C-alpha positions as CSV (number, residue, x, y, z in Angstrom):
1,X,122.9,-173.6,-44.9
2,X,120.3,-175.2,-47.0
3,X,121.2,-176.1,-50.6
4,X,118.7,-175.9,-53.5
5,X,118.8,-179.7,-53.7
6,X,117.3,-179.9,-50.2
7,X,114.3,-177.6,-51.0
8,X,111.1,-179.2,-52.1
9,X,108.4,-177.2,-53.9
10,X,105.0,-178.6,-54.6
11,X,106.0,-179.4,-58.2
12,X,109.5,-180.7,-57.5
13,X,108.6,-184.4,-57.7
14,X,107.8,-183.8,-61.4
15,X,111.5,-184.1,-62.1
16,X,111.2,-187.8,-61.7
17,X,108.3,-188.3,-64.1
18,X,110.7,-188.7,-67.0
19,X,108.2,-190.7,-69.0
20,X,106.4,-187.4,-69.8
21,X,109.5,-185.2,-70.3
22,X,109.6,-185.7,-74.0
23,X,105.9,-185.2,-74.6
24,X,104.2,-182.0,-75.6
25,X,102.6,-180.8,-72.4
26,X,100.0,-178.0,-71.9
27,X,100.9,-176.1,-68.7
28,X,98.4,-174.0,-66.6
29,X,98.9,-171.8,-63.6
30,X,100.5,-168.5,-62.7
31,X,104.0,-167.1,-62.8
32,X,106.8,-168.6,-64.9
33,X,105.0,-171.9,-65.6
34,X,106.9,-172.4,-68.9
35,X,110.3,-171.9,-67.2
36,X,109.3,-174.1,-64.3
37,X,108.3,-176.9,-66.6
38,X,111.6,-176.7,-68.5
39,X,113.6,-176.6,-65.2
40,X,111.7,-179.8,-64.2
41,X,112.9,-181.6,-67.4
42,X,109.9,-181.1,-69.8
43,X,111.3,-180.4,-73.3
44,X,108.1,-179.4,-75.2
45,X,105.7,-177.0,-73.4
46,X,102.6,-175.1,-74.6
47,X,101.2,-172.4,-72.4
48,X,97.5,-171.6,-72.1
49,X,98.1,-168.2,-73.8
50,X,99.9,-169.9,-76.7
51,X,97.0,-172.3,-77.1
52,X,94.5,-169.5,-77.0
53,X,96.3,-167.5,-79.7
54,X,96.6,-170.6,-81.9
55,X,92.8,-171.3,-81.6
56,X,91.2,-167.9,-80.9
57,X,87.7,-169.3,-81.4
58,X,87.9,-171.5,-78.3
59,X,87.9,-168.7,-75.7
60,X,84.4,-167.2,-76.0
61,X,83.1,-166.5,-72.4
62,X,84.5,-162.9,-72.2
63,X,82.8,-161.0,-75.0
64,X,85.6,-158.4,-75.1
65,X,88.2,-161.1,-75.9
66,X,86.2,-162.8,-78.7
67,X,87.9,-162.5,-82.1
68,X,86.5,-159.6,-84.2
69,X,86.8,-161.3,-87.5
70,X,87.5,-164.6,-89.1
71,X,90.8,-166.2,-88.1
72,X,93.1,-168.0,-90.5
73,X,93.2,-171.8,-90.0
74,X,95.8,-172.9,-87.5
75,X,98.7,-174.8,-89.1
76,X,101.8,-176.4,-87.5
77,X,100.6,-176.3,-83.9
78,X,101.7,-179.4,-82.1
79,X,99.4,-182.0,-80.8
80,X,99.2,-181.8,-77.0
81,X,100.0,-185.1,-75.2
82,X,99.4,-184.2,-71.6
83,X,98.5,-181.5,-69.1
84,X,100.4,-180.1,-66.1
85,X,98.4,-178.1,-63.6
86,X,100.9,-176.1,-61.5
87,X,98.4,-174.0,-59.6
88,X,95.3,-171.8,-59.9
89,X,95.2,-169.7,-63.0
90,X,94.0,-166.1,-63.3
91,X,91.2,-166.5,-65.8
92,X,89.5,-169.6,-64.7
93,X,86.9,-169.6,-67.5
94,X,89.6,-169.6,-70.1
95,X,91.6,-172.4,-68.5
96,X,88.6,-174.6,-67.7
97,X,87.3,-174.3,-71.3
98,X,90.7,-174.9,-73.0
99,X,91.7,-177.8,-70.8
100,X,88.4,-179.4,-71.4
101,X,88.8,-178.8,-75.1
102,X,92.2,-180.5,-75.1
103,X,90.9,-183.5,-73.2
104,X,87.8,-184.0,-75.4
105,X,89.8,-183.6,-78.6
106,X,92.8,-185.8,-77.5
107,X,95.1,-182.9,-77.8
108,X,94.0,-181.4,-81.1
109,X,91.2,-178.8,-80.5
110,X,90.4,-178.7,-84.2
111,X,89.7,-182.4,-84.4
112,X,86.1,-183.5,-84.8
113,X,86.0,-186.8,-82.9
114,X,83.0,-189.0,-83.0
115,X,83.5,-190.3,-79.4
116,X,85.0,-188.9,-76.3
117,X,88.5,-190.3,-75.9
118,X,88.7,-192.2,-72.6
119,X,91.0,-192.7,-70.8
120,X,91.8,-189.1,-71.6
121,X,95.3,-187.5,-71.8
122,X,97.4,-187.8,-68.7
123,X,97.0,-185.0,-66.1
124,X,99.7,-184.1,-63.6
125,X,98.3,-181.8,-60.9
126,X,100.2,-179.9,-58.2
127,X,98.8,-178.2,-55.1
128,X,95.5,-179.6,-53.8
129,X,94.6,-177.0,-51.1
130,X,90.9,-176.2,-51.4
131,X,91.4,-172.9,-49.4
132,X,94.3,-170.9,-48.1
133,X,94.6,-168.0,-45.6
134,X,95.6,-164.5,-46.8
135,X,95.0,-161.1,-45.3
136,X,91.2,-161.5,-45.7
137,X,89.2,-162.7,-42.7
138,X,87.9,-165.6,-44.7
139,X,89.9,-168.2,-46.6
140,X,90.6,-167.8,-50.3
141,X,90.1,-170.2,-53.1
142,X,93.2,-172.5,-53.7
143,X,94.1,-174.7,-56.6
144,X,92.0,-177.5,-55.1
145,X,88.9,-175.4,-55.8
146,X,90.0,-175.0,-59.5
147,X,90.5,-178.8,-59.7
148,X,87.1,-179.3,-58.2
149,X,85.6,-177.2,-60.9
150,X,87.5,-179.0,-63.7
151,X,86.5,-182.4,-62.3
152,X,82.8,-181.6,-62.1
153,X,82.7,-179.9,-65.5
154,X,84.4,-182.9,-67.1
155,X,82.0,-185.4,-65.5
156,X,79.0,-183.3,-66.3
157,X,80.0,-183.1,-70.0
158,X,81.2,-186.7,-70.5
159,X,79.5,-188.6,-67.7
160,X,83.0,-190.0,-66.7
161,X,85.4,-189.3,-63.9
162,X,88.4,-187.1,-64.5
163,X,91.5,-189.1,-63.7
164,X,95.0,-187.9,-62.6
165,X,98.2,-189.5,-63.6
166,X,99.6,-188.0,-60.4
167,X,98.5,-185.6,-57.6
168,X,101.6,-183.8,-56.2
169,X,102.0,-181.8,-53.1
170,X,101.0,-182.5,-49.5
171,X,99.3,-184.7,-48.5
172,X,100.2,-186.8,-51.5
173,X,102.6,-189.8,-50.8
174,X,104.4,-188.8,-54.0
175,X,105.7,-185.7,-52.3
176,X,106.9,-187.7,-49.2
177,X,108.5,-190.3,-51.5
178,X,110.4,-187.6,-53.3
179,X,111.5,-186.2,-49.9
180,X,112.8,-189.6,-49.0
181,X,114.6,-189.8,-52.4
182,X,116.4,-186.5,-51.7
183,X,117.3,-187.5,-48.1
184,X,118.8,-190.7,-49.3
185,X,120.8,-188.8,-52.0
186,X,122.1,-186.4,-49.3
187,X,123.1,-189.3,-47.1
188,X,125.1,-190.9,-49.9
189,X,126.8,-187.6,-50.7
190,X,127.8,-187.3,-47.0
191,X,129.2,-190.8,-47.1
192,X,126.7,-192.3,-44.6
193,X,127.0,-196.0,-44.5
194,X,124.1,-196.9,-42.3
195,X,120.7,-197.0,-44.1
196,X,118.1,-194.5,-43.1
197,X,115.3,-196.3,-41.2
198,X,113.1,-193.5,-39.9
199,X,111.8,-190.2,-41.3
200,X,110.4,-187.4,-39.2
201,X,107.9,-185.0,-40.9
202,X,107.4,-181.7,-39.1
203,X,104.5,-179.4,-39.8
204,X,101.8,-177.1,-38.4
205,X,98.8,-178.2,-40.4
206,X,97.0,-181.4,-39.3
207,X,95.0,-181.7,-42.5
208,X,98.1,-181.5,-44.9
209,X,101.4,-182.0,-43.0
210,X,100.2,-184.6,-40.5
211,X,97.7,-186.3,-42.8
212,X,100.4,-186.7,-45.5
213,X,103.1,-188.0,-43.1
214,X,100.7,-190.5,-41.6
215,X,99.5,-191.6,-45.0
216,X,103.1,-192.1,-46.1
217,X,103.8,-194.1,-42.9
218,X,100.9,-196.4,-43.8
219,X,102.4,-196.8,-47.3
220,X,105.8,-197.7,-45.9
221,X,104.2,-200.3,-43.6
222,X,102.2,-201.8,-46.5
223,X,105.4,-201.9,-48.6
224,X,107.2,-203.8,-45.8
225,X,104.4,-206.3,-45.6
226,X,104.3,-206.9,-49.3
227,X,108.1,-207.3,-49.4
228,X,108.0,-209.8,-46.5
229,X,105.3,-211.8,-48.3
230,X,107.4,-211.8,-51.5
231,X,110.4,-213.0,-49.6
232,X,108.4,-215.8,-47.9
233,X,107.2,-217.0,-51.3
234,X,110.6,-216.8,-53.0
235,X,112.4,-220.1,-53.6
236,X,116.0,-220.5,-52.5
237,X,117.1,-220.4,-56.1
238,X,115.3,-217.2,-56.9
239,X,117.2,-214.1,-57.8
240,X,117.6,-211.3,-55.2
241,X,114.7,-208.9,-55.0
242,X,115.0,-205.7,-56.9
243,X,114.7,-202.4,-54.9
244,X,111.1,-201.3,-54.9
245,X,110.2,-198.5,-57.4
246,X,107.2,-197.0,-55.7
247,X,104.6,-194.4,-56.6
248,X,106.0,-194.3,-60.1
249,X,109.2,-192.6,-58.9
250,X,112.5,-194.1,-59.9
251,X,115.3,-194.2,-57.3
252,X,118.6,-196.0,-57.3
253,X,118.7,-195.7,-53.5
254,X,117.8,-198.8,-51.4
255,X,114.3,-198.5,-50.0
256,X,115.3,-199.1,-46.4
257,X,113.0,-196.6,-44.7
258,X,110.6,-198.3,-42.3
259,X,108.5,-195.4,-40.8
260,X,107.6,-191.7,-41.1
261,X,106.6,-190.1,-37.8
262,X,104.5,-186.9,-37.8
263,X,105.5,-184.1,-35.5
264,X,102.9,-181.3,-35.1
265,X,104.2,-177.8,-34.1
266,X,102.1,-175.1,-32.4
267,X,103.5,-172.0,-34.2
268,X,101.3,-172.0,-37.4
269,X,97.9,-173.2,-38.4
270,X,97.7,-175.5,-35.4
271,X,97.6,-173.6,-32.0
272,X,97.0,-174.8,-28.5
273,X,97.1,-173.0,-25.2
274,X,98.8,-174.3,-22.0
275,X,101.5,-176.9,-21.7
276,X,102.3,-179.0,-24.8
277,X,101.3,-182.7,-24.1
278,X,103.7,-185.5,-24.5
279,X,101.3,-187.4,-26.7
280,X,98.6,-186.3,-29.1
281,X,95.3,-185.6,-27.5
282,X,92.1,-186.4,-29.2
283,X,91.0,-183.7,-31.6
284,X,87.4,-183.1,-32.7
285,X,86.9,-184.6,-36.2
286,X,86.0,-182.0,-38.8
287,X,82.5,-182.6,-40.2
288,X,83.6,-181.1,-43.6
289,X,86.5,-182.7,-45.3
290,X,88.4,-180.1,-47.4
291,X,90.9,-182.6,-48.9
292,X,90.9,-183.7,-52.5
293,X,88.4,-186.0,-53.9
294,X,91.0,-188.8,-54.4
295,X,92.0,-188.8,-50.7
296,X,89.4,-190.4,-48.5
297,X,89.2,-188.8,-45.0
298,X,90.4,-191.0,-42.1
299,X,90.3,-189.2,-38.7
300,X,93.3,-191.2,-37.5
301,X,95.5,-189.6,-40.2
302,X,95.2,-186.2,-38.6
303,X,96.5,-187.4,-35.3
304,X,100.2,-186.5,-35.0
305,X,102.7,-189.0,-33.5
306,X,104.0,-186.1,-31.4
307,X,103.0,-182.5,-30.6
308,X,105.7,-180.0,-29.6
309,X,105.9,-176.2,-29.3
310,X,108.1,-175.3,-32.3
311,X,110.5,-176.6,-34.9
312,X,113.5,-176.5,-32.5
313,X,111.6,-178.8,-30.1
314,X,110.8,-181.0,-33.1
315,X,114.4,-181.3,-34.1
316,X,115.4,-182.0,-30.5
317,X,112.8,-184.7,-30.2
318,X,114.1,-186.4,-33.3
319,X,117.7,-186.2,-31.9
320,X,116.5,-187.8,-28.7
321,X,114.7,-190.6,-30.5
322,X,117.7,-191.3,-32.6
323,X,120.0,-191.2,-29.5
324,X,121.9,-188.2,-31.0
325,X,121.5,-185.9,-28.0
């Protein structure tokens, strides 16, 4: 039985971004975004609808929603100190306009600033999928498409790049780092003495699951090299090294993980006919990269360490590699 502590949603790693939990954050998306933000530890949350009601003159695209008369001046509304983008909103024109207003005004849409504040307020964004498959024959717009719109509007208006404090969700290494954090916590609770050395990431999508796992594996290798170089330079009298706090996530667990192997299954987005090969075969490189702007495409990152038929085979493979079978 899987406990809630073992389930990772795309926004789950935000629990560890405690440096923003006391700030007043504007939240955008669908569903119970305010409740989700509070559950993640954010104490002061402003919804897009609350911002729109406080400043009714901002939302002017839809003629039917424009205020019919003069609105009283807004008083007592908090200054926004950051933005959380949970997922694609319903009214894109409203969210694009109001988020841009908040960034250009440094969190106070009634302010008349002489210069565009830059760097702008911190933005935490979850879910980067450009497209997703539903019942329609063609893919549907995902949150990555909304982010693409926001990035280009901001750059067109200001001439500067929109920056993210964090991009969360596959294939971001932040998500895999958070998974490692939870795994190490579970191991401690089970009383495991031996440190965890290897992670296995199972998924059916080469462009998100495999890409992210391989990207995190590269990060782990880089961290090991940096640690080895630091040890080589340390004098015998130097203090013991502190555990690495990586990707802005704080963890009390020892960072002992050395690798993250990607296992691709054939029961979802990725399908292949015939026998499943023992090793990954070469795949044709996609000419159009649907990943986020901040993740450069590397064809090697979509090549899985292993291809198996289904999740059961993936688990058995991990057991065999760990000599548990």
